[in-house]
PDB file of C-alpha atoms in Angstrom:
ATOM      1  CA  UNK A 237      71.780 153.149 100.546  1.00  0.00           C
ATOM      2  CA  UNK A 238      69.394 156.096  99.618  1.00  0.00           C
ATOM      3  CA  UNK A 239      66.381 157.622 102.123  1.00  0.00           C
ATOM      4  CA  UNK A 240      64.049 156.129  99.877  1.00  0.00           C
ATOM      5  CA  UNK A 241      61.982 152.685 101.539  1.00  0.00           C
ATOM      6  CA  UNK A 242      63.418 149.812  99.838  1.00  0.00           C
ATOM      7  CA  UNK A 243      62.073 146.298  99.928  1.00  0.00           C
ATOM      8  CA  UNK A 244      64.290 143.566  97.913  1.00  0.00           C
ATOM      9  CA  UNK A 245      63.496 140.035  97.838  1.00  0.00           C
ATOM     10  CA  UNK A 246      66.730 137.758  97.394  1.00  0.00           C
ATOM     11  CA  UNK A 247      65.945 134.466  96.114  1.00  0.00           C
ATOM     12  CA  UNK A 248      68.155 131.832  95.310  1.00  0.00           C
ATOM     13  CA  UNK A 249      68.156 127.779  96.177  1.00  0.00           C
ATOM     14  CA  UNK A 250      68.861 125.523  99.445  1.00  0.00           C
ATOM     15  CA  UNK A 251      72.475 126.421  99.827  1.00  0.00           C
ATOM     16  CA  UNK A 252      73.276 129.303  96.918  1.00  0.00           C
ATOM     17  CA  UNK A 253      75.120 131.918  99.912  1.00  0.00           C
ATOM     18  CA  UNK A 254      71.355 134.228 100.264  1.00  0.00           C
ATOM     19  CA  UNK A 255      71.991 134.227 104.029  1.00  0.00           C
ATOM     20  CA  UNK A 256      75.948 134.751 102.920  1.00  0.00           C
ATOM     21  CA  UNK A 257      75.314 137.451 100.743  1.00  0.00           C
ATOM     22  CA  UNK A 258      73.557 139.656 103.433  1.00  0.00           C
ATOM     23  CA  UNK A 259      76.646 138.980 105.751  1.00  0.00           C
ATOM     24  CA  UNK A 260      78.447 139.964 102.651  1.00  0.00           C
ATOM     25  CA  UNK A 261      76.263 143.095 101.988  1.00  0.00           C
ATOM     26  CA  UNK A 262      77.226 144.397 105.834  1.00  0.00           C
ATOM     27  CA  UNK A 263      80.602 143.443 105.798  1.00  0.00           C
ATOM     28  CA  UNK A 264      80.727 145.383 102.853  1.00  0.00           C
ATOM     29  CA  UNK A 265      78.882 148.505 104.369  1.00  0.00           C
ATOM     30  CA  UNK A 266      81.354 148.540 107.213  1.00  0.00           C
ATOM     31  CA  UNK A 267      84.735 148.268 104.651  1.00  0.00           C
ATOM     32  CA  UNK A 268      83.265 151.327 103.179  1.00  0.00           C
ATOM     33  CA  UNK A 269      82.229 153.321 105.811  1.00  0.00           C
ATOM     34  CA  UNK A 270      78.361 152.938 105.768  1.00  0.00           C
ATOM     35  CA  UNK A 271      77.877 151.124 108.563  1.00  0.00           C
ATOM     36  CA  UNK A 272      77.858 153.943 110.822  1.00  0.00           C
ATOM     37  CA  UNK A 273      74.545 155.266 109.358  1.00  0.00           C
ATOM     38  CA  UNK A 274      73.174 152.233 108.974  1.00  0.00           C
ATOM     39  CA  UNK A 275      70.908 150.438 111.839  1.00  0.00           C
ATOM     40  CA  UNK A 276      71.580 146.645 110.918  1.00  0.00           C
ATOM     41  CA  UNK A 277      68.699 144.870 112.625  1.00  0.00           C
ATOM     42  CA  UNK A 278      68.932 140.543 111.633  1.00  0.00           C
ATOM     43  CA  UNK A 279      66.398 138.056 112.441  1.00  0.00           C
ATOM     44  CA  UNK A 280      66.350 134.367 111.738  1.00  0.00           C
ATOM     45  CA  UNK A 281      63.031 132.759 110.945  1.00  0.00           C
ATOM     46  CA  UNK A 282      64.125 129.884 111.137  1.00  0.00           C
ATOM     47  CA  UNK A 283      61.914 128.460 113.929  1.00  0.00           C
ATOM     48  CA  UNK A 284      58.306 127.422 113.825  1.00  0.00           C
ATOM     49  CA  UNK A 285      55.581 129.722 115.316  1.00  0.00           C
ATOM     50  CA  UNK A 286      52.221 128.487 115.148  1.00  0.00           C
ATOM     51  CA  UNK A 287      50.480 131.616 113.680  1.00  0.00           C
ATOM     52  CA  UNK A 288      51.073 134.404 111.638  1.00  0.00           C
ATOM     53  CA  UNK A 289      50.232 136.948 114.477  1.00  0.00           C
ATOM     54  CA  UNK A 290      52.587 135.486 116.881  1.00  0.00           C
ATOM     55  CA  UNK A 291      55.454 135.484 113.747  1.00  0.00           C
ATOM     56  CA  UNK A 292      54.831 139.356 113.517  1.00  0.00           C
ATOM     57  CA  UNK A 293      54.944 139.833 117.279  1.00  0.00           C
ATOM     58  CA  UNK A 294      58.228 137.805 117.069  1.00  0.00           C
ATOM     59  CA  UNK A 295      59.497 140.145 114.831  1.00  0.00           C
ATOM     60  CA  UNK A 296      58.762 142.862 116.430  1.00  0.00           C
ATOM     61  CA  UNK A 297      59.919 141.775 119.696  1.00  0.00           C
ATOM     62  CA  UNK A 298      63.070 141.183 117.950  1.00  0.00           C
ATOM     63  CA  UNK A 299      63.262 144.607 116.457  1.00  0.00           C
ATOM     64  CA  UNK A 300      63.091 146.120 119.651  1.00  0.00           C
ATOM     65  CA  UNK A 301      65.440 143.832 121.392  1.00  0.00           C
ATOM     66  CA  UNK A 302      68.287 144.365 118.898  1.00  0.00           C
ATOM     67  CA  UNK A 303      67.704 148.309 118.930  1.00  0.00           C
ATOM     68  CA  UNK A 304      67.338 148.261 122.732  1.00  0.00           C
ATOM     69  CA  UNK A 305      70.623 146.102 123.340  1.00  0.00           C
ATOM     70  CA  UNK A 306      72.428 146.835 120.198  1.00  0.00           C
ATOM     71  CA  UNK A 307      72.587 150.712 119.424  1.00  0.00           C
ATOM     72  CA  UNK A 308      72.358 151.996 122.810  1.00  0.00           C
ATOM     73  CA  UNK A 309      74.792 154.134 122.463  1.00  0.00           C
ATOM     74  CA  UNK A 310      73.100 155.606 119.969  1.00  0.00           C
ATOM     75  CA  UNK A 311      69.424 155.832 121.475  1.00  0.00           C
ATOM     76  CA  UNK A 312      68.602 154.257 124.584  1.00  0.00           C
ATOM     77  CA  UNK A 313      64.847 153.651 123.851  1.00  0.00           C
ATOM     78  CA  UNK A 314      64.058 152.580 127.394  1.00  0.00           C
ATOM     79  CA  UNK A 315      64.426 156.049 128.819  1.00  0.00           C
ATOM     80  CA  UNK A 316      61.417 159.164 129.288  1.00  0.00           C
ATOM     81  CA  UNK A 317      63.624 161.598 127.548  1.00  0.00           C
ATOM     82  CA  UNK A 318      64.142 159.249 124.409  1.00  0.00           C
ATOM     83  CA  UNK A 319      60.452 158.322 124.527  1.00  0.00           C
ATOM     84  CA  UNK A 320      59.690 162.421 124.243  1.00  0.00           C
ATOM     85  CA  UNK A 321      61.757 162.904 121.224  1.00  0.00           C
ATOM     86  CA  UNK A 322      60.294 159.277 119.632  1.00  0.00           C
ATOM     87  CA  UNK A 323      57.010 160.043 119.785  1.00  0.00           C
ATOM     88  CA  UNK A 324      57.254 164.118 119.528  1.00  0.00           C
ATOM     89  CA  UNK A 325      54.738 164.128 116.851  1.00  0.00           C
ATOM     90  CA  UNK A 326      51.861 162.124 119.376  1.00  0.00           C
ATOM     91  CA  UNK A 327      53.423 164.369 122.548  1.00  0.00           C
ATOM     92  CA  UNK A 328      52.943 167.924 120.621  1.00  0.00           C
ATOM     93  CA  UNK A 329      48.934 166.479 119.949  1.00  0.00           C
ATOM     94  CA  UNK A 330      48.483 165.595 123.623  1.00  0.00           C
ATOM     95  CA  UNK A 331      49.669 168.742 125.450  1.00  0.00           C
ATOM     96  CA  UNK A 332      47.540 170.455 122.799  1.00  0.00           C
ATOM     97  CA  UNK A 333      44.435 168.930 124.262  1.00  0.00           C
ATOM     98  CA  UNK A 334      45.679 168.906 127.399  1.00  0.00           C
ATOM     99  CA  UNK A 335      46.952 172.798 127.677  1.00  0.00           C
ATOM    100  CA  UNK A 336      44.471 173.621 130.412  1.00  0.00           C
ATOM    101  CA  UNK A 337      45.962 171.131 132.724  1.00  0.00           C
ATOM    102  CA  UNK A 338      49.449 171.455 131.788  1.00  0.00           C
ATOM    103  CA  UNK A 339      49.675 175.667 133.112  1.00  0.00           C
ATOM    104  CA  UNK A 340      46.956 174.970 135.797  1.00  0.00           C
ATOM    105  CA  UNK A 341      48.026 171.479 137.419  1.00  0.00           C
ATOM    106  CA  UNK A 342      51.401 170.329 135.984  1.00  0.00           C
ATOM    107  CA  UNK A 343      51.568 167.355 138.446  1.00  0.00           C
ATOM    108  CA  UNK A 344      48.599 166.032 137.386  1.00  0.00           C
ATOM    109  CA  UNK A 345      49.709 166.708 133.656  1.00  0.00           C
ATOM    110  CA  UNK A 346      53.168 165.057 133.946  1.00  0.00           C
ATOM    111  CA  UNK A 347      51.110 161.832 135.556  1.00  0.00           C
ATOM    112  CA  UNK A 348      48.739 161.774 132.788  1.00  0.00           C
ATOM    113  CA  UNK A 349      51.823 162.500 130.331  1.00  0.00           C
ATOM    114  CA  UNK A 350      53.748 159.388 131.785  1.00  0.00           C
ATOM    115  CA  UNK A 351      50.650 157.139 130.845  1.00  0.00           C
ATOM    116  CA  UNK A 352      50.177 158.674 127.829  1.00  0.00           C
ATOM    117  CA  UNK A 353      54.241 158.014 127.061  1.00  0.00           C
ATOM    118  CA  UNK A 354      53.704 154.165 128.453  1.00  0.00           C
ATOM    119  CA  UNK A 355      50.690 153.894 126.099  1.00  0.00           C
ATOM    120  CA  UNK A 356      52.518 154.697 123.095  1.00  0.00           C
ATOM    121  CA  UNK A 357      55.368 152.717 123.949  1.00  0.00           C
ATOM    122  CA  UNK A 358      52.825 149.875 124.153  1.00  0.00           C
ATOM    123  CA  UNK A 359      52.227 149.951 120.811  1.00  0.00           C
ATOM    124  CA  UNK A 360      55.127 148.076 118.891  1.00  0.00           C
ATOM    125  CA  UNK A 361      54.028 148.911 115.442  1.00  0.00           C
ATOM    126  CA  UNK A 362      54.032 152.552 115.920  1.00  0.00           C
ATOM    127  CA  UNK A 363      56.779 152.539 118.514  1.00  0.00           C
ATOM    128  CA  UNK A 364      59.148 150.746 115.578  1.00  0.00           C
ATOM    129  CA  UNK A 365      57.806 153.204 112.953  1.00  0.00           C
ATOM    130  CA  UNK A 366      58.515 155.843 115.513  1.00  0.00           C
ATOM    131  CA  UNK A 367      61.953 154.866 116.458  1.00  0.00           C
ATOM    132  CA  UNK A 368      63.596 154.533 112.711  1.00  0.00           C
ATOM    133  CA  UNK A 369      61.635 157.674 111.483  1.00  0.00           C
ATOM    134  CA  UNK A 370      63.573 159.332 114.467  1.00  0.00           C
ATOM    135  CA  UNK A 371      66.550 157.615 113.493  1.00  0.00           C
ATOM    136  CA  UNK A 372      66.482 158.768 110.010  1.00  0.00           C
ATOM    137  CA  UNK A 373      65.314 162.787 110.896  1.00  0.00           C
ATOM    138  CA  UNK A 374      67.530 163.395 113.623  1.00  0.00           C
ATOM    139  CA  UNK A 375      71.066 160.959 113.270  1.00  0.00           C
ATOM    140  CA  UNK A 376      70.633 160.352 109.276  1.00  0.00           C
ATOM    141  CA  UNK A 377      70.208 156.621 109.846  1.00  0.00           C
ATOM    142  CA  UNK A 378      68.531 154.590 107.578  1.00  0.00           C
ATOM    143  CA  UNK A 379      67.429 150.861 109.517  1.00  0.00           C
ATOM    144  CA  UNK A 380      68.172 147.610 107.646  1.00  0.00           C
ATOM    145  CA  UNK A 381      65.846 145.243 108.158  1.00  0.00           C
ATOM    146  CA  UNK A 382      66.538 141.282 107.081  1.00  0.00           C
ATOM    147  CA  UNK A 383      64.226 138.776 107.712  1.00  0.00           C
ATOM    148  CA  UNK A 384      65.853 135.662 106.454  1.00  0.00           C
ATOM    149  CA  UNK A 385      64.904 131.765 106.566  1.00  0.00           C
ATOM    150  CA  UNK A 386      61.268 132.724 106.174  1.00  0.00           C
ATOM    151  CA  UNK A 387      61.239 130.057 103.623  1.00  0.00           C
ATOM    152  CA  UNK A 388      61.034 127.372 106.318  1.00  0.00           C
ATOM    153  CA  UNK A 389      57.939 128.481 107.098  1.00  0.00           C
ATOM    154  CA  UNK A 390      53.954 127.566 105.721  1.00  0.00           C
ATOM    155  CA  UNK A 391      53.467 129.355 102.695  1.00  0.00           C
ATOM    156  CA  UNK A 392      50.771 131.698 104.510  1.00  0.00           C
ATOM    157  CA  UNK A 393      53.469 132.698 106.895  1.00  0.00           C
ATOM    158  CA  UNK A 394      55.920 133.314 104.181  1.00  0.00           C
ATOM    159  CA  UNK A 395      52.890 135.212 102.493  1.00  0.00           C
ATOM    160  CA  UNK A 396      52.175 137.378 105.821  1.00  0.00           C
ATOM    161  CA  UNK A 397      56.467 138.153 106.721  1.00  0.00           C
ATOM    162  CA  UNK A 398      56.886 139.334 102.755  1.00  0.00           C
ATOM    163  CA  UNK A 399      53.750 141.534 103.167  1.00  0.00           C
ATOM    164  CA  UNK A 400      55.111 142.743 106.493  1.00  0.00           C
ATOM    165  CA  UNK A 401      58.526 143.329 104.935  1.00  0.00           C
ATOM    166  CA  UNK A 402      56.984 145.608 102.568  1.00  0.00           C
ATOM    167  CA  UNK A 403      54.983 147.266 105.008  1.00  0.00           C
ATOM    168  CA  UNK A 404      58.541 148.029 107.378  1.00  0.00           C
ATOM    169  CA  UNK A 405      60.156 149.060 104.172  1.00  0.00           C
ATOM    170  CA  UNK A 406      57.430 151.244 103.322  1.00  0.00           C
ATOM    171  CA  UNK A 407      55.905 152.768 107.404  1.00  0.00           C
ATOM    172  CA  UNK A 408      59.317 152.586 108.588  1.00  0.00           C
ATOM    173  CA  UNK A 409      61.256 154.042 105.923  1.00  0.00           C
ATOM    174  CA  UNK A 410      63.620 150.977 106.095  1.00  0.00           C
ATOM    175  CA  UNK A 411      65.354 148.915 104.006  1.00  0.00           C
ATOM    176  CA  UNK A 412      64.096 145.003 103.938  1.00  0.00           C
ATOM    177  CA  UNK A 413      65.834 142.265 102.788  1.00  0.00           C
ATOM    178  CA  UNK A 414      63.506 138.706 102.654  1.00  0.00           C
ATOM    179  CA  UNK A 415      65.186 135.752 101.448  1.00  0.00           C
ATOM    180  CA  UNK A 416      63.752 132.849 100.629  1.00  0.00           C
ATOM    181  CA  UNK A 417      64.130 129.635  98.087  1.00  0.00           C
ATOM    182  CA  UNK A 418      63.346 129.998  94.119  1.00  0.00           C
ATOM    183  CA  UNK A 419      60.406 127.603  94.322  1.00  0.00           C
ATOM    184  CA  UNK A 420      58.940 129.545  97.164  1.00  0.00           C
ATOM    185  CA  UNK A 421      59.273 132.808  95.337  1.00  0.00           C
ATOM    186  CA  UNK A 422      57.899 130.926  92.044  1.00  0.00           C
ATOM    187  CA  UNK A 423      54.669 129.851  94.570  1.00  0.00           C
ATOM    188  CA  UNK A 424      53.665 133.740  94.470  1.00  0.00           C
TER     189      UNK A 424
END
């Protein structure tokens, strides 16, 4: 596994070992020693959704779910001092703009920097994006993303998650594994 964003399709038939393979793939990372800067971050698509804006929301619940319960230990993105060094880049813009208030009335700045924080957090996309470019600057850990099963889904949601694997390989600096069946692959 390199820092470079990474987005790999593996395709095979009903039954050829793709969801196997990943298993493999970490198994493998952890006999070797990788694991440990590696964010491994699963999610089955195997059930239905009935749009493809509820299927990204999914996902992204899920993202933040695993990270949240999973690698706590190594950020505990609940808490206002993890939120601070996540989203540095948008704090360092708003005290900036809101200098003034922050030497003449810090209570009123720390309120306004608590909404500010919530705001942020609020935002999934960037709050993911946020999270693994922190990951990757500051503990040298590069997120593994695999979204597998998609090919149980309508084609326009297996369109939509292999667009929005390339887009987390590619925002996030991640590394996404889709799998999905030959014939679906073949379809685009």
């Amino acid at each position: 596994l390199s820092n470079d964003t990474h987005s790999a399709l593996i395709v095979g038939h009903i039954g050829s070992g793709k969801t196997t393979l990943v298993k493999y793939l970490r198994a493998h990372c952890v006999h070797y020693g990788i694991i440990s800067n590696t964010i491994w971050i699963y999610i089955n698509l195997m059930t239905t959704t009935t749009s493809i804006k509820k299927m990204e929301n999914e996902i992204e619940l899920r993202i933040l779910e695993i990270l949240k319960n999973e690698y706590i230990n190594i950020l505990d993105i609940e808490s206002f001092d993890s939120a601070l060094k996540v989203f540095s880049r948008e704090i360092r813009a708003f005290s900036n703009i809101h200098k003034q208030t922050k030497e003449h009335e810090p209570t009123k700045y720390n309120i306004r920097l608590e909404q500010e924080l919530e705001r942020l957090t609020n935002e999934r996309d960037l709050r993911i994006m946020r999270i693994f470019e922190y990951l990757r600057s500051s503990k040298g850990m590069i997120p593994v993303l695999i979204l597998d099963n998609i090919d149980r889904q309508p084609d326009d949601m297996q369109r939509a998650v292999i667009h929005l694997g390339d887009h987390k390989a590619y925002w996030n600096h991640a590394l996404v594994m889709v799998t999905l069946r030959e014939t679906t692959y073949e379809k685009f």
